[in-house]
């Protein structure tokens, strides 16, 4: 905009106009390309030039011209000073206040200049000049404010465009996922924009990020993400075995998340044994793997995302110091394009959905030569729980909803670029992997992991005692509905059935309060409660077919005698866990009944049992203990929840296992009948030392109680309970554990104690109602749920179960009304939506039912019940095409009911596993001949982190 005062001032005015226009473009349209970077530099250069020209011209400009012109140049001068400061400091988040002040004050100056320029071209009547000038200023500032608002709207619209949304209909087979069978990465669902391959070095240059994010880089360097690939011996051995058995193509199913530098460069068609020591195979998940994900296509997992190869990556990773300095200067000057490439909104706002792309999987024919089968799944059970804030039926809720990063990427002090108020999210990703830091001899990462495991996420409570009843006999419990290697979530409670027809046995509890005596010669049942408190998914999480997670109960007397021990670890705390322990795991078998113990989930054909604890729930474990005649005067019971990242067998197989050469042909994609011998060479294993690591056993939680012992001739102790308001959760936890295993009478009795402890707490009444609904006692359910609703009329979980009562009465409208009340508070509760859809179907409101059930598929496209009910609804509407499509999905995701026949012979040969399969079962002690506390170390205290053992110390065998 021309201004009086000579060529310098005119040029300065035009320069200000360019800076204004370029600023608008830079603010509204951040883009990671050379053109944008060039305009960033031009804007900075133009700003410096303007500042230099203002120095000699400013005094003259402030002495001449109108008041508005003088004010304008003063504001622009202040803006120029701020601009020079920002060129020095860059514009990270910590400098945003200066940046926005620079923008606002400079725009105000431009607005005043524009108003002055218009005034000089307009009226010269002095009587009208003042009022007109004021109007022009207001008009110009208003126009600039409007343009600024529009620019901000355009800038922020990017946030809403990058959302994770599920498809309206999932594929009817795996061939419809990703690029399909002809794609270079299939059966992984991963795709790359432009259908191109990505050079390996893109995933191997995390050190280029270190220049600005040193703390984050150092954290990542020790993390399990860094050691996700063939630099992890357990994973390496699993893929080598898989490729030897079923070929290289199925292994791409793993590579989509584990091996980016190998898979996306097209190298995974080569057997990994041939390239395992190349840098590409040792790269793991670098920064670029997660941060180059440009779009997550669904929450169906197994790398269901699009990767994007950034245009300026070569510049970012260049070794040329000049080019590198240029790149870093532009990034510091305007980091927004960089942020948009590497920190998509869903990474921050939909963290769980983002993580689901790799932390949820399914197998199907191209991988397992069998059928659809759920693999591990951290997302769905989080989503259905109270931890997510989306589940309406949970037993407990945290103070506020939590996502994955709240636990696994905690805030850590750092001054790295991109820090928020001096903190970054930790990229050590604390979790439960103690194996990798043990093999790497990384003491800091191991300590972090152990501390994370022991930070109160779970509790153990030796809670109740009762006279032992007739020993429970394992039955032929049918689990034909199992379509997963994992439990499904709290919705699974709808399938539990009462395990006892009589009344609940009286108990003595809590043991630490009552201190009941133990009579010599008596056999008692001890109940121990394990509760998940700060766990957002099932415990344990991950690939639970591979872990050792169990509850140990040990009884010792004051003479030093061990009188009971379940969960003992052989070899003085370094060997396998005894077979009769209470395990938390998924036990799977192949087509010939061999246990899945080589990370070979693709060979799974049946599930023997799955025992995991949902988030915000509990498990009640039963032990049958004989009080010996020679027991001392006191017995101390010590319970530990123990965790070892990989089973003893799994670690030995990964480092030294090889098939018995005597049976070379006893293997196929469906089974492996070959015994394993631990004689393989460990030369070149992916660990710091060529030895089998002795993985630490971590006591995640523990409890202890000491009880007096009385003579056999003494009077039989009578059941006694103590109920305190502050301990209502202990009774509630006990009841939850009984309820989830189907002991509905025992659970209801425990929940009655909750109502005694705190009559004003609706949870006790709601949970009694849960039991009554499961038993089919709707009259009882109505009474207790009305008690809960009287205390809290809008309580979602009370209304949910009350809707079941109304539905059983045939009051479909009343049930629908209650479910809508639930969904008004928890609109993403899949079970409530499914129930409402079913009720609408029963009312023959097919269109409304379809709309409701489609909301379920928007949350989980693989929801079995939704596809079944949609099939019925579309049949009712006469739309056979859509009915058939949902029938195909239902048949794809439905369990293979005949597969349970495979488990029969296995369970006959393994009575301990058959016992563990039963919903309600008891554990007994291992034989204790000559075992005392003085000559056998406990399973936990005997293990030292990082201890290794030579292969020669192990024996050949094929045990689990």
Short mmCIF file of N, CA, C and O in Angstrom, two decimals, residues 391-393 794-801 803 815-829 832-833:
data_model
loop_
_atom_site.label_atom_id
_atom_site.label_comp_id
_atom_site.label_asym_id
_atom_site.label_seq_id
_atom_site.Cartn_x
_atom_site.Cartn_y
_atom_site.Cartn_z
N UNK A 391 -18.13 -47.77 28.65
CA UNK A 391 -18.88 -48.94 29.08
C UNK A 391 -19.85 -48.57 30.19
O UNK A 391 -19.46 -47.95 31.18
N UNK A 392 -21.11 -48.99 30.05
CA UNK A 392 -22.15 -48.60 31.01
C UNK A 392 -22.29 -49.59 32.15
O UNK A 392 -22.98 -49.30 33.13
N UNK A 393 -21.67 -50.78 32.05
CA UNK A 393 -22.00 -51.86 32.96
C UNK A 393 -20.85 -52.25 33.88
O UNK A 393 -20.89 -53.29 34.53
N UNK A 794 -30.72 -42.41 37.89
CA UNK A 794 -30.13 -42.37 36.55
C UNK A 794 -28.92 -43.28 36.40
O UNK A 794 -28.26 -43.25 35.36
N UNK A 795 -28.64 -44.07 37.42
CA UNK A 795 -27.45 -44.93 37.37
C UNK A 795 -27.54 -45.87 36.17
O UNK A 795 -28.46 -46.69 36.07
N UNK A 796 -26.58 -45.75 35.26
CA UNK A 796 -26.68 -46.46 33.98
C UNK A 796 -26.73 -47.97 34.16
O UNK A 796 -27.54 -48.66 33.52
N UNK A 797 -25.83 -48.52 35.01
CA UNK A 797 -25.79 -49.98 35.12
C UNK A 797 -27.07 -50.53 35.76
O UNK A 797 -27.51 -51.63 35.41
N UNK A 798 -27.68 -49.77 36.67
CA UNK A 798 -28.95 -50.23 37.25
C UNK A 798 -30.05 -50.23 36.20
O UNK A 798 -30.85 -51.17 36.10
N UNK A 799 -30.10 -49.20 35.39
CA UNK A 799 -31.11 -49.13 34.33
C UNK A 799 -30.88 -50.19 33.27
O UNK A 799 -31.84 -50.73 32.69
N UNK A 800 -29.62 -50.51 32.99
CA UNK A 800 -29.33 -51.54 32.00
C UNK A 800 -29.92 -52.88 32.42
O UNK A 800 -30.59 -53.56 31.63
N UNK A 801 -29.67 -53.29 33.68
CA UNK A 801 -30.19 -54.58 34.12
C UNK A 801 -31.69 -54.54 34.36
O UNK A 801 -32.38 -55.56 34.18
N UNK A 803 -33.70 -52.98 32.49
CA UNK A 803 -34.26 -53.16 31.15
C UNK A 803 -34.42 -54.65 30.84
O UNK A 803 -35.38 -55.06 30.16
N UNK A 815 -38.46 -51.42 28.35
CA UNK A 815 -37.05 -51.81 28.24
C UNK A 815 -36.29 -50.87 27.33
O UNK A 815 -35.17 -50.45 27.65
N UNK A 816 -36.90 -50.51 26.19
CA UNK A 816 -36.24 -49.59 25.26
C UNK A 816 -36.02 -48.23 25.89
O UNK A 816 -34.98 -47.60 25.71
N UNK A 817 -37.00 -47.78 26.68
CA UNK A 817 -36.86 -46.49 27.35
C UNK A 817 -35.69 -46.50 28.32
O UNK A 817 -34.91 -45.53 28.38
N UNK A 818 -35.54 -47.59 29.08
CA UNK A 818 -34.41 -47.69 30.03
C UNK A 818 -33.08 -47.74 29.30
O UNK A 818 -32.10 -47.13 29.71
N UNK A 819 -33.04 -48.47 28.19
CA UNK A 819 -31.79 -48.58 27.44
C UNK A 819 -31.41 -47.25 26.81
O UNK A 819 -30.22 -46.90 26.73
N UNK A 820 -32.41 -46.48 26.39
CA UNK A 820 -32.11 -45.15 25.85
C UNK A 820 -31.56 -44.24 26.95
O UNK A 820 -30.70 -43.39 26.69
N UNK A 821 -32.02 -44.43 28.18
CA UNK A 821 -31.48 -43.67 29.29
C UNK A 821 -30.01 -44.02 29.52
O UNK A 821 -29.17 -43.16 29.80
N UNK A 822 -29.70 -45.31 29.36
CA UNK A 822 -28.30 -45.76 29.48
C UNK A 822 -27.45 -45.16 28.38
O UNK A 822 -26.36 -44.62 28.62
N UNK A 823 -27.97 -45.20 27.16
CA UNK A 823 -27.20 -44.74 26.00
C UNK A 823 -27.06 -43.23 25.96
O UNK A 823 -26.15 -42.71 25.31
N UNK A 824 -27.95 -42.51 26.63
CA UNK A 824 -27.78 -41.06 26.72
C UNK A 824 -26.51 -40.72 27.49
O UNK A 824 -25.88 -39.69 27.25
N UNK A 825 -26.12 -41.61 28.41
CA UNK A 825 -24.89 -41.40 29.19
C UNK A 825 -23.68 -42.09 28.57
O UNK A 825 -22.56 -41.59 28.68
N UNK A 826 -23.93 -43.24 27.96
CA UNK A 826 -22.84 -44.04 27.38
C UNK A 826 -23.23 -44.43 25.95
O UNK A 826 -23.59 -45.59 25.70
N UNK A 827 -23.14 -43.50 25.02
CA UNK A 827 -23.64 -43.78 23.66
C UNK A 827 -22.83 -44.82 22.90
O UNK A 827 -23.29 -45.28 21.86
N UNK A 828 -21.66 -45.18 23.39
CA UNK A 828 -20.82 -46.15 22.68
C UNK A 828 -20.74 -47.50 23.41
O UNK A 828 -19.83 -48.28 23.17
N UNK A 829 -21.70 -47.78 24.26
CA UNK A 829 -21.73 -49.10 24.89
C UNK A 829 -22.34 -50.10 23.91
O UNK A 829 -23.54 -50.08 23.63
N UNK A 832 -25.28 -52.39 25.27
CA UNK A 832 -26.55 -51.68 25.41
C UNK A 832 -27.18 -51.41 24.04
O UNK A 832 -28.39 -51.54 23.85
N UNK A 833 -26.34 -51.03 23.07
CA UNK A 833 -26.85 -50.80 21.71
C UNK A 833 -27.39 -52.10 21.11
O UNK A 833 -28.47 -52.11 20.48
#
